[in-house]
Coordinates of N, CA and C in Angstrom, one line a residue:
M1 N -7.3 69.4 -16.7 CA -6.2 70.1 -16.9 C -5.0 69.5 -17.6
A2 N -4.4 70.2 -18.4 CA -3.2 69.7 -19.2 C -2.1 69.3 -18.3
T3 N -1.5 68.3 -18.8 CA -0.1 68.0 -18.0 C 1.0 68.6 -18.9
L4 N 2.0 69.1 -18.2 CA 3.0 69.9 -18.8 C 4.4 69.1 -18.9
A5 N 4.6 68.3 -17.8 CA 5.9 67.4 -17.8 C 5.9 66.5 -16.7
P6 N 6.7 65.4 -16.7 CA 6.8 64.4 -15.6 C 7.5 65.1 -14.4
K7 N 6.9 64.9 -13.2 CA 7.5 65.3 -12.0 C 8.8 64.5 -11.5
L8 N 9.8 65.3 -11.3 CA 11.1 64.5 -11.1 C 11.5 64.7 -9.6
P9 N 12.0 63.6 -9.1 CA 12.3 62.2 -9.6 C 10.9 61.6 -9.9
L10 N 11.1 60.7 -11.0 CA 10.0 59.9 -11.3 C 9.2 59.1 -10.2
A11 N 7.8 59.2 -10.1 CA 7.1 58.5 -9.1 C 6.0 58.0 -9.8
L12 N 5.4 56.8 -9.4 CA 4.1 56.3 -10.0 C 3.0 57.0 -9.5
D13 N 2.0 57.0 -10.5 CA 0.7 57.7 -10.2 C -0.4 56.8 -10.8
S14 N -1.4 56.4 -10.2 CA -2.4 55.4 -10.7 C -3.1 56.0 -11.8
S15 N -3.3 57.3 -12.0 CA -4.2 57.8 -13.1 C -3.3 58.2 -14.4
T16 N -2.1 58.5 -14.3 CA -1.3 58.9 -15.4 C 0.0 58.1 -15.5
Q17 N 0.2 57.0 -14.9 CA 1.4 56.3 -14.7 C 2.5 56.8 -14.0
Y18 N 2.9 58.1 -14.4 CA 3.8 58.8 -13.6 C 3.2 60.2 -13.1
E19 N 3.7 60.7 -11.9 CA 3.2 62.0 -11.4 C 3.5 62.9 -12.5
M20 N 2.6 63.8 -12.7 CA 2.7 64.9 -13.8 C 2.6 66.3 -13.0
I21 N 3.4 67.2 -13.6 CA 3.3 68.6 -13.3 C 2.1 69.3 -14.1
K22 N 1.3 69.8 -13.4 CA 0.1 70.4 -14.2 C -0.1 71.9 -14.1
D23 N 1.1 72.7 -13.5 CA 0.9 74.2 -13.5 C 2.3 74.8 -13.6
Y24 N 2.2 76.0 -14.2 CA 3.5 76.7 -14.6 C 4.4 76.9 -13.4
P25 N 3.9 77.4 -12.1 CA 4.9 77.7 -11.2 C 5.7 76.5 -10.7
K26 N 5.0 75.3 -10.7 CA 5.8 73.9 -10.4 C 6.6 73.6 -11.3
L27 N 6.4 73.8 -12.6 CA 7.3 73.5 -13.7 C 8.4 74.3 -13.7
A28 N 8.3 75.7 -13.6 CA 9.4 76.6 -13.5 C 10.4 76.3 -12.2
A29 N 9.8 76.0 -11.2 CA 10.7 75.5 -10.0 C 11.4 74.4 -10.2
Q30 N 10.7 73.3 -10.9 CA 11.5 72.1 -11.1 C 12.6 72.4 -12.2
N31 N 12.3 73.2 -13.1 CA 13.3 73.4 -14.2 C 14.6 74.3 -13.6
L32 N 14.1 75.3 -12.7 CA 15.2 76.1 -12.0 C 16.1 75.0 -11.1
K33 N 15.4 74.2 -10.4 CA 16.1 73.3 -9.6 C 17.0 72.3 -10.3
M34 N 16.6 71.8 -11.3 CA 17.5 71.1 -12.1 C 18.7 71.8 -12.7
L35 N 18.4 73.1 -13.1 CA 19.5 73.8 -13.6 C 20.6 74.1 -12.5
I36 N 20.2 74.4 -11.3 CA 21.0 74.7 -10.3 C 21.9 73.4 -9.8
L37 N 21.2 72.4 -9.8 CA 21.8 71.1 -9.3 C 22.6 70.4 -10.3
T38 N 22.4 70.7 -11.5 CA 23.1 69.8 -12.7 C 24.5 70.4 -12.8
I39 N 25.6 69.6 -12.7 CA 26.8 69.9 -12.9 C 27.2 69.9 -14.3
P40 N 27.8 71.0 -14.8 CA 28.0 71.1 -16.2 C 29.0 69.8 -16.7
G41 N 28.4 69.3 -18.0 CA 29.0 68.1 -18.5 C 28.2 66.9 -18.0
E42 N 27.2 67.1 -17.2 CA 26.3 66.0 -16.7 C 25.3 65.7 -17.5
R43 N 24.8 66.7 -18.2 CA 23.6 66.5 -19.1 C 24.1 66.1 -20.6
I44 N 23.6 65.0 -21.1 CA 23.9 64.5 -22.4 C 23.6 65.5 -23.5
M45 N 24.5 65.8 -24.4 CA 24.2 66.6 -25.5 C 24.5 68.1 -25.2
D46 N 24.7 68.4 -23.9 CA 24.8 69.8 -23.7 C 25.6 70.1 -22.5
V47 N 27.0 70.1 -22.7 CA 27.9 70.0 -21.7 C 28.0 71.3 -20.9
D48 N 27.4 72.4 -21.4 CA 27.3 73.7 -20.9 C 26.3 73.9 -19.7
F49 N 25.3 73.0 -19.8 CA 24.1 73.2 -18.9 C 24.4 72.9 -17.5
G50 N 24.0 73.8 -16.7 CA 23.9 73.5 -15.3 C 24.9 74.6 -14.6
V51 N 24.4 74.9 -13.3 CA 25.1 75.8 -12.3 C 26.2 74.9 -11.7
G52 N 25.7 73.7 -11.3 CA 26.8 72.7 -10.6 C 27.0 73.2 -9.1
I53 N 25.9 73.5 -8.4 CA 26.1 73.8 -7.0 C 26.6 72.7 -6.3
P54 N 26.5 71.4 -6.5 CA 27.2 70.3 -5.7 C 28.7 70.5 -5.8
K55 N 29.2 71.1 -6.9 CA 30.8 71.1 -7.0 C 31.2 72.2 -6.1
Y56 N 30.4 73.0 -5.6 CA 31.0 74.2 -4.7 C 30.9 73.6 -3.2
L57 N 30.4 72.5 -2.9 CA 30.3 72.1 -1.4 C 31.7 72.0 -0.8
F58 N 32.8 71.9 -1.5 CA 34.0 71.6 -0.8 C 34.9 72.8 -1.2
E59 N 34.3 73.9 -1.7 CA 35.0 75.2 -1.9 C 35.0 76.0 -0.6
N60 N 36.0 77.0 -0.4 CA 35.7 77.9 0.7 C 34.5 78.5 0.5
N61 N 33.7 78.8 1.7 CA 32.6 79.5 1.9 C 32.9 81.0 2.0
D62 N 33.2 81.6 0.9 CA 33.5 83.2 1.1 C 32.9 83.8 0.0
N63 N 33.0 85.2 -0.1 CA 32.2 86.1 -1.0 C 32.7 85.8 -2.4
V64 N 33.9 85.3 -2.5 CA 34.4 85.2 -4.1 C 33.7 84.0 -4.8
V65 N 33.5 82.8 -3.8 CA 32.8 81.7 -4.3 C 31.4 81.9 -4.4
R66 N 30.7 82.7 -3.5 CA 29.3 83.1 -3.7 C 29.1 84.0 -4.9
A67 N 30.1 84.8 -5.2 CA 29.9 85.7 -6.4 C 30.1 84.8 -7.8
K68 N 30.9 83.7 -7.8 CA 31.0 82.7 -8.8 C 29.7 81.9 -8.9
I69 N 29.1 81.6 -7.9 CA 27.7 80.9 -7.9 C 26.6 81.7 -8.5
K70 N 26.6 83.0 -8.1 CA 25.5 83.9 -8.5 C 25.7 84.3 -10.1
A71 N 27.1 84.6 -10.4 CA 27.2 84.8 -11.9 C 26.9 83.6 -12.7
R72 N 27.2 82.4 -12.2 CA 26.9 81.3 -13.0 C 25.3 81.0 -13.1
L73 N 24.7 81.2 -12.0 CA 23.4 81.3 -12.0 C 22.5 82.1 -13.0
Y74 N 23.0 83.5 -12.9 CA 22.4 84.4 -13.8 C 22.6 84.1 -15.2
E75 N 23.8 83.6 -15.6 CA 24.3 83.3 -17.0 C 23.5 82.0 -17.3
Q76 N 23.3 81.0 -16.6 CA 22.5 80.0 -16.9 C 20.9 80.2 -17.0
V77 N 20.5 80.9 -16.2 CA 19.0 81.3 -16.4 C 18.7 82.1 -17.5
N78 N 19.6 83.1 -17.9 CA 19.4 83.9 -19.1 C 19.6 83.1 -20.3
T79 N 20.4 82.0 -20.4 CA 20.4 81.1 -21.5 C 19.5 80.0 -21.6
Y80 N 19.0 79.3 -20.5 CA 18.2 78.1 -20.5 C 16.9 78.5 -20.0
L81 N 16.5 79.5 -19.3 CA 15.3 79.6 -18.7 C 15.0 81.2 -18.9
P82 N 14.8 81.7 -20.0 CA 14.4 83.2 -20.4 C 13.3 83.7 -19.8
Y83 N 12.4 82.7 -19.5 CA 11.0 83.1 -18.8 C 11.2 83.3 -17.4
I84 N 12.3 83.2 -16.8 CA 12.6 83.5 -15.4 C 13.5 84.6 -15.3
D85 N 13.0 85.6 -14.4 CA 13.8 86.7 -14.0 C 14.3 86.6 -12.4
I86 N 15.6 86.4 -12.2 CA 16.0 86.4 -10.9 C 16.0 87.7 -10.2
L87 N 15.3 87.7 -9.1 CA 15.2 89.0 -8.5 C 16.2 89.1 -7.3
E88 N 16.5 88.0 -6.6 CA 17.3 88.0 -5.5 C 17.9 86.6 -5.2
V89 N 19.2 86.7 -4.8 CA 19.9 85.4 -4.2 C 20.5 85.7 -3.0
N90 N 20.0 84.8 -2.0 CA 20.6 85.0 -0.5 C 21.2 83.8 -0.2
F91 N 22.3 83.8 0.6 CA 23.0 82.7 1.2 C 22.9 82.7 2.7
Y92 N 23.0 81.6 3.2 CA 22.9 81.4 4.6 C 23.8 80.3 5.1
S93 N 24.8 80.7 6.0 CA 25.8 79.7 6.5 C 26.4 80.2 7.7
S94 N 27.4 79.7 8.2 CA 28.2 80.0 9.4 C 28.7 81.5 9.2
L95 N 28.9 82.0 8.1 CA 29.3 83.4 7.9 C 28.3 84.2 8.5
E96 N 27.0 84.0 8.3 CA 25.7 84.8 8.8 C 25.5 84.4 10.2
D97 N 25.6 83.2 10.6 CA 25.2 82.8 11.9 C 26.2 81.8 12.3
P98 N 27.1 82.1 13.4 CA 28.1 81.3 13.9 C 27.7 80.0 14.4
T99 N 26.3 79.9 14.9 CA 25.8 78.7 15.5 C 25.5 77.6 14.4
V100 N 25.6 77.9 13.1 CA 25.3 77.1 12.0 C 26.5 76.2 11.7
S101 N 26.4 74.9 11.4 CA 27.6 74.2 11.1 C 28.3 74.7 10.0
E102 N 29.8 74.5 10.1 CA 30.5 75.2 8.9 C 30.4 74.3 7.7
H103 N 29.7 73.2 7.7 CA 29.5 72.3 6.6 C 28.2 72.7 5.9
Y104 N 27.4 73.5 6.4 CA 26.1 73.9 5.9 C 26.2 75.1 5.0
L105 N 25.5 75.1 3.9 CA 25.3 76.3 3.0 C 23.8 76.2 2.5
G106 N 23.1 77.3 2.8 CA 21.9 77.6 2.4 C 21.8 78.6 1.3
M107 N 20.8 78.4 0.3 CA 20.8 79.4 -0.8 C 19.3 79.6 -1.1
R108 N 18.7 80.7 -1.2 CA 17.5 81.1 -1.5 C 17.4 81.9 -2.7
V109 N 16.8 81.5 -3.8 CA 16.5 82.3 -5.0 C 15.2 82.7 -5.1
I110 N 14.9 84.0 -5.2 CA 13.6 84.6 -5.4 C 13.6 85.1 -7.0
Y111 N 12.6 84.5 -7.6 CA 12.5 84.9 -9.0 C 11.1 85.1 -9.3
N112 N 10.9 85.7 -10.6 CA 9.6 86.1 -11.2 C 9.5 85.1 -12.5
I113 N 8.3 84.5 -12.6 CA 8.1 83.7 -13.7 C 7.2 84.8 -14.7
I114 N 7.9 85.2 -15.6 CA 7.6 86.3 -16.4 C 6.1 86.1 -17.1
P115 N 5.8 84.9 -17.9 CA 4.6 84.8 -18.5 C 3.4 84.8 -17.6
V116 N 3.6 84.2 -16.4 CA 2.3 84.2 -15.5 C 2.3 85.2 -14.4
G117 N 3.5 86.1 -14.4 CA 3.5 87.1 -13.3 C 3.4 86.6 -11.8
I118 N 4.2 85.6 -11.7 CA 4.3 84.9 -10.1 C 5.7 85.0 -9.7
V119 N 5.8 85.6 -8.4 CA 7.0 85.5 -7.8 C 7.2 84.4 -6.8
S120 N 8.2 83.6 -7.0 CA 8.2 82.3 -6.2 C 9.8 82.4 -5.6
S121 N 10.1 81.4 -4.7 CA 11.3 81.3 -4.2 C 11.7 79.7 -4.2
L122 N 12.9 79.4 -4.4 CA 13.5 78.2 -4.4 C 14.6 78.2 -3.4
S123 N 14.5 77.3 -2.3 CA 15.5 77.2 -1.1 C 16.3 75.9 -1.4
I124 N 17.6 76.0 -1.3 CA 18.4 74.8 -1.6 C 19.3 74.8 -0.2
S125 N 19.2 73.7 0.5 CA 20.1 73.4 1.8 C 21.1 72.3 1.5
M126 N 22.3 72.7 1.8 CA 23.4 71.6 1.4 C 24.1 71.5 2.9
N127 N 24.2 70.2 3.3 CA 24.8 69.8 4.5 C 25.7 68.8 4.3
G128 N 27.1 68.9 4.0 CA 27.9 67.7 3.6 C 27.4 67.3 2.3
S129 N 27.0 66.0 2.2 CA 26.6 65.5 0.8 C 25.1 65.4 0.8
D130 N 24.3 66.0 1.7 CA 22.9 65.9 1.8 C 22.4 67.3 1.2
I131 N 21.6 67.2 0.0 CA 21.0 68.3 -0.5 C 19.5 68.2 -0.6
T132 N 18.9 69.3 0.0 CA 17.4 69.3 0.0 C 16.9 70.5 -0.6
T133 N 15.7 70.6 -1.3 CA 15.1 71.7 -1.8 C 13.7 72.0 -1.4
S134 N 13.2 73.2 -1.5 CA 11.9 73.4 -1.4 C 11.5 74.8 -2.1
S135 N 10.2 74.8 -2.6 CA 9.9 76.0 -3.3 C 8.5 76.5 -2.8
E136 N 8.3 77.8 -2.9 CA 7.0 78.4 -2.5 C 6.6 79.6 -3.5
I137 N 5.4 79.8 -3.6 CA 5.0 81.1 -4.3 C 5.0 82.3 -3.3
V138 N 5.7 83.4 -3.6 CA 6.0 84.4 -2.8 C 4.6 85.4 -3.0
S139 N 4.4 85.8 -4.2 CA 3.2 86.6 -4.6 C 2.9 86.6 -6.0
Y140 N 1.6 87.0 -6.3 CA 1.1 87.1 -7.6 C 1.2 88.6 -8.1
S141 N 1.6 88.9 -9.3 CA 1.4 90.3 -9.9 C 0.0 90.6 -10.3

């Protein structure tokens, strides 16, 4: 099986020196995650790259900010990841569930990986300065 890219963050692997991504759904998930988490100006040689979700951590959690995040996400995916089609973006916070901490914001992006016809989801949880991600395949076309 061919290797497509190193898995980030870099981790050692005995057979290839670094862990490698060997399938397209995992590569697409990693690329989308990096696009969402990168703050514009953070990537060398491309100051426009990134949604910059961490910079929204201290913004008001309201529909205006959520609309800005969604608009930036669609714009960035169209520019940098044209092989991904965003199907749905959902937010989860104290606005939806008052029992959730006011410092928590969850975001789930459901997307289609066009060349392979696989629908996947990427979940991002932000609680203060702690950001975690997870991805899963939703369905095959």
